[in-house]
Every structure is written in structure tokens, then in C-alpha cells.
mmCIF file of C-alpha atoms and ligand atoms in Angstrom:
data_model
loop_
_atom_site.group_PDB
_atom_site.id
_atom_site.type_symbol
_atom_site.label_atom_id
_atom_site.label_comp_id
_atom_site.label_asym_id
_atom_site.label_seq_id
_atom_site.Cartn_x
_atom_site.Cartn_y
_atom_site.Cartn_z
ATOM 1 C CA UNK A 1 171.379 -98.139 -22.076
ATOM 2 C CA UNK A 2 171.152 -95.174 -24.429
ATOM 3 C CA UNK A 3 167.628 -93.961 -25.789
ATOM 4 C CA UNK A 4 168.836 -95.546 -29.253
ATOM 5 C CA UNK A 5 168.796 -98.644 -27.707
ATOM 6 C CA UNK A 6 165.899 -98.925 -25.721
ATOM 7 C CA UNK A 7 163.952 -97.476 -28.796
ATOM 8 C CA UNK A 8 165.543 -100.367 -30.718
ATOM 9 C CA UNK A 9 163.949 -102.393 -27.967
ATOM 10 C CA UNK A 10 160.965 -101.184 -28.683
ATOM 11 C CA UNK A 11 160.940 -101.633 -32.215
ATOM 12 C CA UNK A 12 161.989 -104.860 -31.722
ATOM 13 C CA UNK A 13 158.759 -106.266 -29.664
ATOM 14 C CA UNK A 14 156.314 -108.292 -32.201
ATOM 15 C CA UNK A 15 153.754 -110.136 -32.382
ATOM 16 C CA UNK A 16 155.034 -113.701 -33.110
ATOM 17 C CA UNK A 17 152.024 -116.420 -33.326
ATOM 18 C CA UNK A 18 154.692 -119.136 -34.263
ATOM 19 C CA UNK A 19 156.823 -120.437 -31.517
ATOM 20 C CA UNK A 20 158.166 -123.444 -29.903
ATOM 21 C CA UNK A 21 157.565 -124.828 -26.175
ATOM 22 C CA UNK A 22 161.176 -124.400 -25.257
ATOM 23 C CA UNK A 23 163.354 -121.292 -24.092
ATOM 24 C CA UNK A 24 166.170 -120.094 -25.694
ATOM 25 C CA UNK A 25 169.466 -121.609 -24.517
ATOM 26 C CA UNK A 26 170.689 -120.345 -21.750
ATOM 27 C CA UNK A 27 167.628 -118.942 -20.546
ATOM 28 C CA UNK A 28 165.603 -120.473 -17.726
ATOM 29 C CA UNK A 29 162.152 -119.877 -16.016
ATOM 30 C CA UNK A 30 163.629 -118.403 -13.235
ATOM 31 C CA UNK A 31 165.031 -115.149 -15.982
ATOM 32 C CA UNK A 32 161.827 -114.880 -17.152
ATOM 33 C CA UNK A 33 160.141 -114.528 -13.416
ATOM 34 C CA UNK A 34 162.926 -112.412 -12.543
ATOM 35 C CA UNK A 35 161.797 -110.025 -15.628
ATOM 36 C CA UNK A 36 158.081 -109.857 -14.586
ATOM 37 C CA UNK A 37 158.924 -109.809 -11.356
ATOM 38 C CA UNK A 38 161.290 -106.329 -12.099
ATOM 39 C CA UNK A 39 158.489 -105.034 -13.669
ATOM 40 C CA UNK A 40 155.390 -105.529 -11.494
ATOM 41 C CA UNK A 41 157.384 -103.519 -9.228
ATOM 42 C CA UNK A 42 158.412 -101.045 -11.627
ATOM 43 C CA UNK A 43 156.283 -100.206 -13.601
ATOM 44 C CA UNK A 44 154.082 -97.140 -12.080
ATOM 45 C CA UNK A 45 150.860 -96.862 -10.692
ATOM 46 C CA UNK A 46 147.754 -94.132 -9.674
ATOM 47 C CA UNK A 47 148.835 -93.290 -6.449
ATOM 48 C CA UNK A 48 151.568 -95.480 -6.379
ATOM 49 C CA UNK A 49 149.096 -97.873 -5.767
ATOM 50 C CA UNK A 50 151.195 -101.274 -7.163
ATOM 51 C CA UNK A 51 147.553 -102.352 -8.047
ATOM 52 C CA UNK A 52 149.486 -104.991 -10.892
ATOM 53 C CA UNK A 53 149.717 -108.365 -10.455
ATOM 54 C CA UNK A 54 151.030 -111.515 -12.436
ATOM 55 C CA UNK A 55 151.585 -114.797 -12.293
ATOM 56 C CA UNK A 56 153.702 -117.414 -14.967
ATOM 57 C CA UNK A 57 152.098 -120.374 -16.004
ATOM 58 C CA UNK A 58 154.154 -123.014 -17.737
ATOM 59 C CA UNK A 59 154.398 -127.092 -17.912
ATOM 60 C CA UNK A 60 151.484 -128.724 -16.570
ATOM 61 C CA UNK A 61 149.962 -125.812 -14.990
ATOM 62 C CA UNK A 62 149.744 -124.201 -18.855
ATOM 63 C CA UNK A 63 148.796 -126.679 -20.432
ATOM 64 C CA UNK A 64 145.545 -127.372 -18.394
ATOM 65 C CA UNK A 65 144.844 -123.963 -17.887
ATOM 66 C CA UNK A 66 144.937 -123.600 -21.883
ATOM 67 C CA UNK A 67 143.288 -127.090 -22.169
ATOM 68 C CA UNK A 68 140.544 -125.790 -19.893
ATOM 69 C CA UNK A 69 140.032 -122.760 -22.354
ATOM 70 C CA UNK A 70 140.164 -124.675 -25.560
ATOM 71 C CA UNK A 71 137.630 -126.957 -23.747
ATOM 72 C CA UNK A 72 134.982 -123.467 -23.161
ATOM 73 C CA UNK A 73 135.303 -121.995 -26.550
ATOM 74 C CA UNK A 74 132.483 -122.690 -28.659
ATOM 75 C CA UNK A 75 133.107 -123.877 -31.642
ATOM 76 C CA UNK A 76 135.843 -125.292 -33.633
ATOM 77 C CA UNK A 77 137.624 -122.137 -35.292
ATOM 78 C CA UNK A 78 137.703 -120.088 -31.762
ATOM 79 C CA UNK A 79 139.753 -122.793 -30.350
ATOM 80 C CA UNK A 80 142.901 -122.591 -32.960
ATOM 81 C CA UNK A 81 144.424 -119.371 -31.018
ATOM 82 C CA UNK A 82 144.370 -121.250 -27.398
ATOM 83 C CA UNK A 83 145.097 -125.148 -29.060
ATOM 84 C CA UNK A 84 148.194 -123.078 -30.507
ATOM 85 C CA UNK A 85 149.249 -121.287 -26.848
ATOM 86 C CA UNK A 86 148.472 -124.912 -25.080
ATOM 87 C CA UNK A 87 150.806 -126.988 -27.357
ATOM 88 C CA UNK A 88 153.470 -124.852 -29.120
ATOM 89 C CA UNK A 89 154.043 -122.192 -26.343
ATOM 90 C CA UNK A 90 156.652 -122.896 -23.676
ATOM 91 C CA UNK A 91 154.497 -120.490 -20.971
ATOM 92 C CA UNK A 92 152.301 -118.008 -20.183
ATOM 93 C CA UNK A 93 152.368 -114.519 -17.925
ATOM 94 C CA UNK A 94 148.831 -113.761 -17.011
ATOM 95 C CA UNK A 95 148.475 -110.132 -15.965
ATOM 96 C CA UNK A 96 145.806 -108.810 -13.332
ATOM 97 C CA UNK A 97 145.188 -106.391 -11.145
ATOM 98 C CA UNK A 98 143.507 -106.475 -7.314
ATOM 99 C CA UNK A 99 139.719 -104.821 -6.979
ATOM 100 C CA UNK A 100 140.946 -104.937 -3.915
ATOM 101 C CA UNK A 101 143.669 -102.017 -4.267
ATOM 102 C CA UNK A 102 141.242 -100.432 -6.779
ATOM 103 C CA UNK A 103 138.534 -100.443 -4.552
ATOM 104 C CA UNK A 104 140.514 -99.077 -1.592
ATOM 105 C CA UNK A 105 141.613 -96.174 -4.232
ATOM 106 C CA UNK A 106 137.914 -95.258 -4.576
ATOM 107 C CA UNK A 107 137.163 -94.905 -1.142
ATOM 108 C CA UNK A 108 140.265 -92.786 -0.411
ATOM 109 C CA UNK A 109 140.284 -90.566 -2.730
ATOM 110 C CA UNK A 110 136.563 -90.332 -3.690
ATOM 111 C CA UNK A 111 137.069 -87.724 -6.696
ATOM 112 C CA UNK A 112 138.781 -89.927 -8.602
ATOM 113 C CA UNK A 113 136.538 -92.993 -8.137
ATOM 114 C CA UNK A 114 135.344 -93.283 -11.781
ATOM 115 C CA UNK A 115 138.713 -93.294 -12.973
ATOM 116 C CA UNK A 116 140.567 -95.715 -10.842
ATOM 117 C CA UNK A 117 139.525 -98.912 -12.747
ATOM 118 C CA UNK A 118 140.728 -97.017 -15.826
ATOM 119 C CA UNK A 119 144.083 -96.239 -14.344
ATOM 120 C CA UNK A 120 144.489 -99.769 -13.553
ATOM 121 C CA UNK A 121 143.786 -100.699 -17.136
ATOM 122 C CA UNK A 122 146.238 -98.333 -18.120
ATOM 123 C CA UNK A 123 149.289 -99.455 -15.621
ATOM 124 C CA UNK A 124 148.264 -103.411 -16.750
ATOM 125 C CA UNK A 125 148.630 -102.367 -20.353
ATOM 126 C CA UNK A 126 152.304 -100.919 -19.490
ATOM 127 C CA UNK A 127 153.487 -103.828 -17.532
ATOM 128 C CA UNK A 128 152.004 -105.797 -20.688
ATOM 129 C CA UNK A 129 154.057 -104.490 -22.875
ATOM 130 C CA UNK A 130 157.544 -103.700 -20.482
ATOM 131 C CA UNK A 131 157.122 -107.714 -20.145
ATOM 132 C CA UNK A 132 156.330 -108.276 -24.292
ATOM 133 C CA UNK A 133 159.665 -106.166 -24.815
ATOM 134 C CA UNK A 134 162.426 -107.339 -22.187
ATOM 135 C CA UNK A 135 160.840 -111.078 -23.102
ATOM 136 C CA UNK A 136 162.251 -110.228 -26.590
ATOM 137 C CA UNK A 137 165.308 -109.313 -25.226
ATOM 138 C CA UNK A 138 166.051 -112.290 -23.779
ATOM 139 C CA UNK A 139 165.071 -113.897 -26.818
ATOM 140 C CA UNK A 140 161.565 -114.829 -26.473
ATOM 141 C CA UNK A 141 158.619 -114.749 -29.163
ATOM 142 C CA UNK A 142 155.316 -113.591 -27.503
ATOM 143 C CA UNK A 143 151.545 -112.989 -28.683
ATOM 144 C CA UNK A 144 148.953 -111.207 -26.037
ATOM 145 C CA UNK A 145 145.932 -112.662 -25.901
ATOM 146 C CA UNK A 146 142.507 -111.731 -23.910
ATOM 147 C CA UNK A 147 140.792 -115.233 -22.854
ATOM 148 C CA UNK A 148 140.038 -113.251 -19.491
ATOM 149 C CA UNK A 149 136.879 -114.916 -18.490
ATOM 150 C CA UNK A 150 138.261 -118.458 -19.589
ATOM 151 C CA UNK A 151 141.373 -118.072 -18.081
ATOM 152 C CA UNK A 152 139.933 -116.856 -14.999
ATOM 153 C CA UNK A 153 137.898 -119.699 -14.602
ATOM 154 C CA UNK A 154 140.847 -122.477 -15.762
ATOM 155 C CA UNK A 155 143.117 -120.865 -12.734
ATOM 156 C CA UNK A 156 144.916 -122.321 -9.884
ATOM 157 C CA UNK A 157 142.585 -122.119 -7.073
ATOM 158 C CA UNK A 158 145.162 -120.542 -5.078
ATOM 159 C CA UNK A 159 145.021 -117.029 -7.373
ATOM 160 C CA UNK A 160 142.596 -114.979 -5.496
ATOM 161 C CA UNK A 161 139.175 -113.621 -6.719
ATOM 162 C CA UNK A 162 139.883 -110.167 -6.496
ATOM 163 C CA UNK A 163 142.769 -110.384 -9.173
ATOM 164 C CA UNK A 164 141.013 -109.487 -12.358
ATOM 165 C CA UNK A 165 142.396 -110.691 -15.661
ATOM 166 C CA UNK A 166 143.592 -108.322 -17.843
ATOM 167 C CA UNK A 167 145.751 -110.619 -20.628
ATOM 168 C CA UNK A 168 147.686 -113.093 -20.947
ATOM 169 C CA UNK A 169 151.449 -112.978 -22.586
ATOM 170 C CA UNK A 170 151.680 -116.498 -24.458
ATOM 171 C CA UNK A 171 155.824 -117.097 -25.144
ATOM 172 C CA UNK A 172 157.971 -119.449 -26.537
ATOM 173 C CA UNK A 173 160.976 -119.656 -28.635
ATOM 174 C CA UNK A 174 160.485 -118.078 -32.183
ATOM 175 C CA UNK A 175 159.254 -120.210 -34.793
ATOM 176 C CA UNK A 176 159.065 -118.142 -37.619
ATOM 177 C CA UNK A 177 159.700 -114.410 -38.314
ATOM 178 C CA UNK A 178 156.427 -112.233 -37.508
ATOM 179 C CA UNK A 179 154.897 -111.045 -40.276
ATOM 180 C CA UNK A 180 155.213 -107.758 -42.174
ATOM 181 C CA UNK A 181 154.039 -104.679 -39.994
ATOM 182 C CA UNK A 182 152.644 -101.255 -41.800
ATOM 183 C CA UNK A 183 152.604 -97.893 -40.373
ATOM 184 C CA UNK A 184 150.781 -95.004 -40.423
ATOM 185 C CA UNK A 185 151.990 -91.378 -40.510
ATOM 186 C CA UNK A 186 151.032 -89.878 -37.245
ATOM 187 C CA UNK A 187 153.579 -86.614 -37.057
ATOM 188 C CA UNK A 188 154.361 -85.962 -33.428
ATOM 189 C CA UNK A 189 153.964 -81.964 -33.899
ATOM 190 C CA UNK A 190 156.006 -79.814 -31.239
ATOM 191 C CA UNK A 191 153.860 -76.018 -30.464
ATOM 192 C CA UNK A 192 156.364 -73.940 -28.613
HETATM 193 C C1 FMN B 201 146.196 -103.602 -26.229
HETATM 194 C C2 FMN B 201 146.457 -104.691 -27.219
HETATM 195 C C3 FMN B 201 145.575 -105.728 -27.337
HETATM 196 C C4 FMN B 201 145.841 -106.795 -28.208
HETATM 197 N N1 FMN B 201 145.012 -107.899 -28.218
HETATM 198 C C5 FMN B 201 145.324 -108.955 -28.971
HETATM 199 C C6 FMN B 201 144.552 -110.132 -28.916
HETATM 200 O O1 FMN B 201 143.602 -110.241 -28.133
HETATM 201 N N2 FMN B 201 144.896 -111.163 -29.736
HETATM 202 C C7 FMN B 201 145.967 -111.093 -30.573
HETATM 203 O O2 FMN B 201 146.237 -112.080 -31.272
HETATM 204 N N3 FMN B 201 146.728 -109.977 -30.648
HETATM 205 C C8 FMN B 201 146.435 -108.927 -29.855
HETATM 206 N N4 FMN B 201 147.223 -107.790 -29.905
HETATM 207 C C9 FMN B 201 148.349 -107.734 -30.838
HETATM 208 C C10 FMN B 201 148.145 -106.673 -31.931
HETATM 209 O O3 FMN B 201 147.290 -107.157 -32.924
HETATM 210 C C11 FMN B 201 149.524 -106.342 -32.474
HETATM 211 O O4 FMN B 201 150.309 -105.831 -31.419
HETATM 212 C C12 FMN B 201 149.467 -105.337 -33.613
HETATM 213 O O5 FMN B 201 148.873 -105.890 -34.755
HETATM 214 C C13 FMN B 201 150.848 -104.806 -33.996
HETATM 215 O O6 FMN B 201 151.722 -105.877 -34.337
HETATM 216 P P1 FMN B 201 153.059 -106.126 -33.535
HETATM 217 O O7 FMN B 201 152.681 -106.594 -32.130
HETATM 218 O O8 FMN B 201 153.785 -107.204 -34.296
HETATM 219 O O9 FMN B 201 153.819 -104.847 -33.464
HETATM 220 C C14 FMN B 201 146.983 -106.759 -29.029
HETATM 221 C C15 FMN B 201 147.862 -105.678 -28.918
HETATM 222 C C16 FMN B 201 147.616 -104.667 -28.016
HETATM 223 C C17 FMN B 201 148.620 -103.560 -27.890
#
């Protein structure tokens, strides 16, 4: 892999509402865990702390989970986004982090304490968006969404309580193109 390429990678991760609940051929589940799974343990952490978490939801699990969320929204124009991730998206990677490993962080290394929920924000984000752009790669649409508190309550029992929700990566095979993106100038100067 060449910087060109992974940039192109990069580039290459959108935003794509439309999809279909199916994977692209040749593709199965057990790719896609085998991605997330690469990059839970990848990508870094404060202290090397591996504070991230995820899980995959797909077939029945997803769709209740999703079901369950559509179900909490209020109102009738809240519930398009999760109807849409229930019934046209083929799963979903839910990304957390343990309060447990945060809160162990805090007591270690007291100086820091204020900070350590923030790092784990920050390492989430990055396995967010390693997942959004090797999902592409393997051919995958994906939108990010933040139901946190819904989805948190529409879980498997099993997840435990200290995993906090950070977002969830709803995927499918692409339905449509994703729609125009604009850009800002924002000149990365070099001082020397
Ligand atoms: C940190 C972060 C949070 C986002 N949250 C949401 C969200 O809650 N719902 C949503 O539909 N899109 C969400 N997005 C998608 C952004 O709107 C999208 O990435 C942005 O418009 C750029 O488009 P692109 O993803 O096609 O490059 C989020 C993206 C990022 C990076």
C-alpha cells in the first residue's frame, strides 16, 4: 500500500444514506468482523489503554435493535433515519468504549483525569472512521449515526453497562451514489 493509495482510500469513504440489506458478492459477515475486529485492536489508544469496543449487529438482532429505536423516537419525521437503517441496511457496527478502562485511567494516572473520557472520544472517533473506510473497501456503503441512548437501551442484554455508546456504523450494499461533497480551502501551512 503506497500513501497514494491509502489517501485514495480515504477519499473514497462517504456518506451513503441509500443502500440495500445485502453484502456485496463475495463478501460475508465474517470479512466484515474480521475488519472491525483488525481495527479495535489497532487502532491506538491513551496509554495504550484498548479502551474501544464494538460489536456487529445484523439479521434479527438489527432489526429489533433498530425497531426498538424507531419505536422511542418521538414523532413521525425523527423516525425516517432509523426506519431507513432497520429495513434497507444489511448491519450495523456499534462502537463503545468501557468506563471501566476509562475509569481505571483516572485513578492511575490522576493528572490526566479530566482528559481521559476525551481521549476515549477521540480513539472511538478513529476506529469510526478506520471501520467507515476499509468497509468501503470491501465494497460497502455506510452512514454513522448517534442514536446512543436508544441504542443503548434496544441492546442485547449480554453487552455490558460499562460500554458506552459512541455511534453506530449503519452498512449495506450501495444503493445510489452519495451525493455531491464541497470543500473548503483550509491550506496546511509548513513554518520551518
Ligand atoms: C464525527 C461525525 C459525526 C457524524 N454524525 C452524523 C450523524 O449523526 N448522522 C448522519 O447522518 N451523519 C453524520 N455524520 C456524517 C457527516 O455529515 C458527513 O461525514 C459529512 O457531511 C461529510 O460527508 P461524507 O461522509 O460523504 O464525506 C457524521 C460525521 C462525523 C465525522
Amino acid at each position: 500500500m503506497t500513501a497514494a493509495n491509502y489517501l485514495k482510500a480515504v477519499a473514497s469513504r462517504r456518506t451513503v444514506y441509500a443502500l440495500k440489506p445485502e453484502l456485496p458478492s463475495g463478501v460475508n459477515i465474517n470479512d466484515v468482523q474480521a475488519v472491525v475486529q483488525a481495527i479495535i485492536r489497532d487502532t491506538p489508544t491513551s496509554f495504550n489503554s484498548q479502551v474501544n469496543r464494538a460489536i456487529i449487529l445484523t439479521g434479527k438482532a438489527h432489526k429489533e435493535v433498530w425497531d426498538r429505536v424507531v419505536e422511542s423516537i418521538p414523532g413521525e419525521s425523527g423516525k425516517k433515519r432509523p426506519q431507513s437503517a432497520r429495513d434497507e441496511a444489511y448491519g450495523s457496527v456499534i462502537f463503545f468504549t468501557d468506563d471501566v478502562v476509562t475509569e481505571q485511567l483516572q485513578a492511575k494516572f490522576a493528572a490526566f483525569a479530566a482528559a481521559f473520557p476525551q481521549f476515549a472520544d477521540h480513539s472511538s472517533g478513529a476506529a469510526q472512521i478506520h471501520t467507515w473506510t476499509a468497509l468501503r473497501e470491501l465494497g460497502l456503503g455506510a452512514h454513522l449515526q448517534h442514536y446512543n441512548g436508544y441504542v443503548k437501551a434496544a441492546l442485547p442484554k449480554e453487552i455490558p453497562a460499562t460500554w458506552n455508546v459512541h455511534a453506530q456504523l449503519v452498512f449495506g450494499v450501495p444503493a445510489a451514489e452519495p451525493g455531491e461533497k464541497t470543500f473548503e480551502e483550509n491550506p496546511v501551512k509548513i513554518y520551518s
